[in-house]
């Protein structure tokens, strides 16, 4: 980070190599995931202190590549290769719906709806700030890399994500309003030091898929799974937050996704992922990989929260400061 903000170049690529070699699990390694988050933040332009002249600094890109290769390899090694459907829109959509339907891990949304305390709800929102204050941006990297039907489908989805051209309806803006309404900071990156590596890994996975052109299939599959598993959980999140006394300023973001994502899941599965598979059958394995990675990485975040809360502990880092 010193290099990103102060041009204080160090031997960070060598350090990254050593960190990767010694890490038992790249996904849960705080140092590696924070470093990757910072390197992606430079590309997004989301942290003002990071010098824009260094976005394409060769040594920083080399360091990013070291961590990315290890992260991608870890995901591919952990996720079983699915049986590939025929490269048709209908077959791919059916495969994606089957994949998401089989995701039967512990339900964070049901817990929040029925059992979560006020402190746990605040923690939930803190975790969500890492991605949701930049909602839709990781998937938008795919737009210039697509053509024809898949491109039109992605633009249709992203247009809704960005509020149809109305700033106040942008989903990231709605979420910023929600965290302010809950008494939290809406400054991007305010809670990076408070969340564990698995939360950063969730955002980093989609950034990695979106920023690397060779992973176009993976970012499309990721978005498909993301949209296909969103509508019902968001309804439950809104129920839980209202149960705890939050108003429409907080719950409106989640309400917005109940109907929108029910529509988006059909577009994402058939018109986006399915059409891409028809146009580019060579990308079919990565479409399924990206969908599986979405479910797996986000599942680890939910498991982390539920495990901590079941023990009466905080889901935030042990050294995190008070977040409210």
Coordinates of C-alpha atoms in Angstrom, one line a residue, residues 10-313:
X10 CA 9.7 -2.2 -2.2
X11 CA 10.4 -5.8 -3.0
X12 CA 6.6 -6.5 -2.7
X13 CA 6.6 -9.1 -5.5
X14 CA 9.2 -11.2 -3.7
X15 CA 7.2 -10.8 -0.5
X16 CA 4.1 -11.9 -2.3
X17 CA 5.8 -15.0 -3.7
X18 CA 6.9 -15.9 -0.2
X19 CA 3.5 -15.2 1.4
X20 CA 1.8 -17.4 -1.2
X21 CA 4.3 -20.2 -0.7
X22 CA 3.8 -20.2 3.1
X23 CA 0.0 -19.7 3.1
X24 CA -2.1 -22.7 4.0
X25 CA -5.3 -21.1 2.5
X26 CA -5.1 -18.1 0.2
X27 CA -8.8 -17.4 0.6
X28 CA -8.5 -16.9 4.4
X29 CA -5.1 -15.2 4.4
X30 CA -5.6 -11.7 5.7
X31 CA -2.4 -10.3 4.3
X32 CA -2.9 -11.7 0.8
X33 CA -6.5 -10.7 0.5
X34 CA -5.9 -7.2 1.8
X35 CA -3.1 -6.7 -0.7
X36 CA -5.3 -8.0 -3.5
X37 CA -8.1 -5.7 -2.4
X38 CA -5.8 -2.7 -2.4
X39 CA -4.4 -3.5 -5.9
X40 CA -7.9 -3.8 -7.3
X41 CA -8.9 -0.6 -5.5
X42 CA -6.3 1.1 -7.6
X43 CA -7.9 -0.1 -10.8
X44 CA -11.4 0.9 -9.6
X45 CA -10.1 4.3 -8.5
X46 CA -12.1 3.8 -5.3
X47 CA -9.4 5.0 -2.8
X48 CA -8.3 8.6 -3.4
X49 CA -5.0 8.2 -1.7
X50 CA -3.8 5.7 -4.4
X51 CA -1.9 7.4 -7.1
X52 CA -3.6 6.9 -10.5
X53 CA -0.3 7.1 -12.2
X54 CA 0.6 3.7 -10.6
X55 CA -2.5 1.8 -11.9
X56 CA -0.3 0.0 -14.5
X57 CA 3.0 0.1 -12.6
X58 CA 4.8 -3.1 -13.8
X59 CA 5.9 -4.2 -10.4
X60 CA 2.4 -3.7 -8.9
X61 CA 0.9 -5.7 -11.7
X62 CA 3.5 -8.4 -11.2
X63 CA 2.6 -8.6 -7.5
X64 CA -1.1 -8.7 -8.4
X65 CA -0.4 -11.5 -10.8
X66 CA 1.4 -13.6 -8.1
X67 CA -1.6 -13.4 -5.8
X68 CA -4.2 -13.8 -8.5
X69 CA -2.6 -17.0 -9.8
X70 CA -2.6 -18.5 -6.3
X71 CA -6.1 -17.4 -5.6
X72 CA -7.5 -18.7 -8.9
X73 CA -5.6 -22.0 -8.5
X74 CA -7.0 -22.4 -5.0
X75 CA -10.5 -21.9 -6.2
X76 CA -10.1 -24.3 -9.1
X77 CA -8.6 -26.9 -6.8
X78 CA -11.3 -26.7 -4.2
X79 CA -14.3 -26.7 -6.6
X80 CA -15.2 -29.9 -8.4
X81 CA -15.5 -29.7 -12.1
X82 CA -19.2 -29.9 -13.0
X83 CA -20.7 -32.0 -15.8
X84 CA -21.0 -29.6 -18.7
X85 CA -24.4 -29.2 -20.3
X86 CA -24.8 -28.7 -24.1
X87 CA -23.7 -25.3 -25.2
X88 CA -27.3 -24.0 -25.7
X89 CA -29.0 -21.2 -23.8
X90 CA -31.7 -23.5 -22.4
X91 CA -29.3 -26.2 -21.3
X92 CA -26.9 -23.8 -19.7
X93 CA -29.8 -22.0 -17.9
X94 CA -31.1 -25.4 -16.6
X95 CA -27.6 -26.3 -15.4
X96 CA -27.2 -23.0 -13.6
X97 CA -30.6 -23.3 -11.9
X98 CA -29.7 -26.8 -10.8
X99 CA -26.4 -25.6 -9.5
X100 CA -27.9 -22.8 -7.4
X101 CA -30.8 -25.0 -6.2
X102 CA -28.2 -27.5 -4.9
X103 CA -26.6 -24.8 -2.8
X104 CA -28.1 -25.8 0.5
X105 CA -25.7 -24.4 3.1
X106 CA -26.6 -22.6 6.3
X107 CA -28.8 -19.7 5.5
X108 CA -27.5 -16.3 6.7
X109 CA -30.7 -14.6 5.4
X110 CA -33.0 -16.8 7.5
X111 CA -30.9 -16.2 10.6
X112 CA -31.0 -12.5 10.1
X113 CA -34.8 -12.7 9.5
X114 CA -35.5 -14.6 12.7
X115 CA -32.6 -14.5 15.2
X116 CA -30.0 -11.8 14.6
X117 CA -29.4 -9.2 17.3
X118 CA -29.0 -5.5 16.6
X119 CA -25.2 -5.8 16.9
X120 CA -25.2 -8.7 14.5
X121 CA -27.2 -6.7 12.0
X122 CA -24.7 -4.0 12.2
X123 CA -21.9 -6.5 11.6
X124 CA -23.8 -7.9 8.6
X125 CA -24.0 -4.4 7.0
X126 CA -20.3 -3.8 7.7
X127 CA -19.4 -7.0 5.8
X128 CA -21.6 -5.9 2.9
X129 CA -19.9 -2.5 2.5
X130 CA -16.9 -4.2 1.0
X131 CA -18.7 -5.0 -2.2
X132 CA -22.1 -3.3 -2.1
X133 CA -20.8 0.3 -2.0
X134 CA -19.3 -0.6 -5.4
X135 CA -22.2 -2.8 -6.5
X136 CA -22.2 -3.8 -10.1
X137 CA -18.8 -2.4 -10.9
X138 CA -16.9 -5.8 -11.0
X139 CA -19.3 -7.3 -13.5
X140 CA -19.3 -4.2 -15.7
X141 CA -15.7 -5.0 -16.8
X142 CA -17.3 -7.6 -19.0
X143 CA -19.3 -5.2 -21.1
X144 CA -16.7 -4.2 -23.7
X145 CA -15.5 -7.8 -23.9
X146 CA -18.9 -9.1 -25.0
X147 CA -20.8 -8.8 -28.3
X148 CA -24.3 -9.4 -29.5
X149 CA -26.9 -11.0 -27.3
X150 CA -24.8 -11.5 -24.2
X151 CA -23.7 -7.9 -24.3
X152 CA -27.2 -6.6 -24.6
X153 CA -28.3 -8.9 -21.7
X154 CA -25.5 -7.6 -19.4
X155 CA -26.3 -4.0 -20.3
X156 CA -29.9 -4.6 -19.5
X157 CA -29.0 -6.0 -16.0
X158 CA -26.4 -3.3 -15.3
X159 CA -28.8 -0.5 -16.4
X160 CA -31.0 -1.5 -13.5
X161 CA -28.1 -1.8 -11.1
X162 CA -27.1 1.7 -12.0
X163 CA -30.6 3.0 -11.4
X164 CA -31.6 3.5 -15.0
X165 CA -29.6 6.7 -15.1
X166 CA -31.0 8.1 -11.9
X167 CA -28.4 8.6 -9.3
X168 CA -30.6 8.1 -6.3
X169 CA -31.8 4.8 -7.7
X170 CA -28.3 3.3 -8.2
X171 CA -28.0 0.3 -6.0
X172 CA -24.7 1.4 -4.6
X173 CA -26.4 4.7 -3.6
X174 CA -29.3 2.9 -2.0
X175 CA -26.9 0.8 0.0
X176 CA -24.9 3.9 1.1
X177 CA -28.2 5.4 2.3
X178 CA -28.9 2.1 4.2
X179 CA -25.5 2.1 6.0
X180 CA -26.0 5.8 6.9
X181 CA -29.4 5.0 8.2
X182 CA -27.9 2.3 10.4
X183 CA -25.4 4.7 11.9
X184 CA -22.4 3.4 9.9
X185 CA -19.9 5.1 7.6
X186 CA -20.6 5.0 3.9
X187 CA -17.0 5.9 3.0
X188 CA -15.7 3.2 0.7
X189 CA -13.1 1.1 2.5
X190 CA -13.9 2.4 5.9
X191 CA -14.2 -1.2 7.3
X192 CA -11.5 -3.0 5.3
X193 CA -9.5 -3.5 8.5
X194 CA -12.5 -4.8 10.4
X195 CA -13.6 -7.6 8.1
X196 CA -11.8 -11.0 7.8
X197 CA -10.1 -12.3 4.7
X198 CA -13.1 -14.4 3.5
X199 CA -15.2 -11.2 3.1
X200 CA -12.4 -9.5 1.1
X201 CA -12.1 -12.7 -0.9
X202 CA -15.7 -12.5 -2.0
X203 CA -15.1 -9.1 -3.6
X204 CA -11.7 -10.0 -4.8
X205 CA -13.0 -13.1 -6.7
X206 CA -15.4 -11.1 -8.8
X207 CA -12.8 -8.4 -9.3
X208 CA -10.3 -11.0 -10.5
X209 CA -12.8 -12.5 -12.9
X210 CA -13.9 -9.1 -14.2
X211 CA -10.4 -7.5 -14.7
X212 CA -8.9 -10.5 -16.5
X213 CA -10.1 -10.8 -20.1
X214 CA -9.2 -14.5 -20.1
X215 CA -11.8 -15.1 -17.3
X216 CA -14.7 -13.6 -19.2
X217 CA -16.7 -16.8 -18.9
X218 CA -16.1 -16.8 -15.1
X219 CA -17.4 -13.3 -14.5
X220 CA -20.5 -14.1 -16.6
X221 CA -21.1 -17.3 -14.6
X222 CA -20.5 -15.4 -11.4
X223 CA -23.1 -12.8 -12.2
X224 CA -25.6 -15.4 -13.2
X225 CA -25.2 -17.2 -9.8
X226 CA -25.2 -13.9 -8.0
X227 CA -28.5 -12.8 -9.5
X228 CA -30.1 -16.2 -9.2
X229 CA -29.5 -16.4 -5.4
X230 CA -30.4 -12.9 -4.5
X231 CA -34.2 -12.3 -4.5
X232 CA -35.3 -14.5 -1.6
X233 CA -32.4 -13.7 0.7
X234 CA -32.9 -10.0 0.2
X235 CA -36.6 -10.3 1.2
X236 CA -35.5 -12.1 4.4
X237 CA -32.8 -9.5 5.1
X238 CA -35.4 -6.8 4.8
X239 CA -37.7 -8.7 7.2
X240 CA -35.0 -9.1 9.7
X241 CA -33.9 -5.5 9.6
X242 CA -37.5 -4.3 10.1
X243 CA -37.9 -6.8 13.0
X244 CA -35.0 -5.0 14.6
X245 CA -36.6 -1.6 14.1
X246 CA -34.9 -0.3 11.0
X247 CA -36.9 1.8 8.6
X248 CA -37.3 2.1 4.9
X249 CA -34.0 4.1 4.6
X250 CA -32.2 1.0 5.6
X251 CA -34.5 -1.7 4.2
X252 CA -35.2 0.0 0.9
X253 CA -32.0 -1.3 -0.6
X254 CA -33.0 -4.9 0.1
X255 CA -36.7 -4.3 -1.0
X256 CA -35.4 -3.1 -4.3
X257 CA -33.6 -6.4 -5.0
X258 CA -36.6 -8.7 -4.3
X259 CA -38.4 -7.9 -7.5
X260 CA -35.4 -6.7 -9.6
X261 CA -33.3 -9.8 -9.1
X262 CA -36.2 -12.1 -9.8
X263 CA -36.2 -10.6 -13.3
X264 CA -32.4 -10.5 -13.5
X265 CA -32.0 -14.2 -12.8
X266 CA -33.8 -15.1 -15.9
X267 CA -31.9 -12.7 -18.1
X268 CA -28.6 -13.7 -16.5
X269 CA -29.1 -17.4 -16.9
X270 CA -30.5 -17.6 -20.4
X271 CA -29.8 -14.4 -22.3
X272 CA -26.4 -13.7 -20.8
X273 CA -24.7 -17.0 -19.7
X274 CA -26.7 -19.2 -22.1
X275 CA -26.2 -17.0 -25.1
X276 CA -22.5 -16.6 -24.4
X277 CA -22.1 -20.4 -24.3
X278 CA -23.8 -20.6 -27.6
X279 CA -21.6 -18.0 -29.1
X280 CA -18.4 -19.2 -27.4
X281 CA -18.7 -22.8 -26.4
X282 CA -15.0 -22.7 -25.3
X283 CA -16.1 -20.5 -22.4
X284 CA -18.7 -23.0 -21.1
X285 CA -16.3 -24.6 -18.5
X286 CA -15.5 -21.2 -17.0
X287 CA -19.1 -20.1 -17.0
X288 CA -19.8 -23.0 -14.7
X289 CA -16.6 -22.4 -12.7
X290 CA -17.5 -18.7 -12.1
X291 CA -21.0 -19.7 -10.9
X292 CA -19.6 -22.3 -8.6
X293 CA -17.0 -19.9 -7.3
X294 CA -19.7 -17.3 -6.5
X295 CA -21.7 -19.8 -4.4
X296 CA -18.6 -21.2 -2.7
X297 CA -16.8 -18.0 -1.8
X298 CA -20.0 -16.2 -0.6
X299 CA -21.0 -19.4 1.2
X300 CA -17.7 -19.2 3.2
X301 CA -18.6 -15.7 4.3
X302 CA -22.0 -16.8 5.5
X303 CA -20.5 -19.7 7.3
X304 CA -18.0 -17.4 9.0
X305 CA -20.7 -15.1 10.3
X306 CA -23.0 -17.9 11.5
X307 CA -20.2 -19.8 13.2
X308 CA -19.1 -16.7 15.1
X309 CA -22.6 -15.7 16.1
X310 CA -23.4 -19.3 17.2
X311 CA -20.4 -19.0 19.6
X312 CA -21.6 -15.6 20.9
X313 CA -18.6 -14.0 19.2

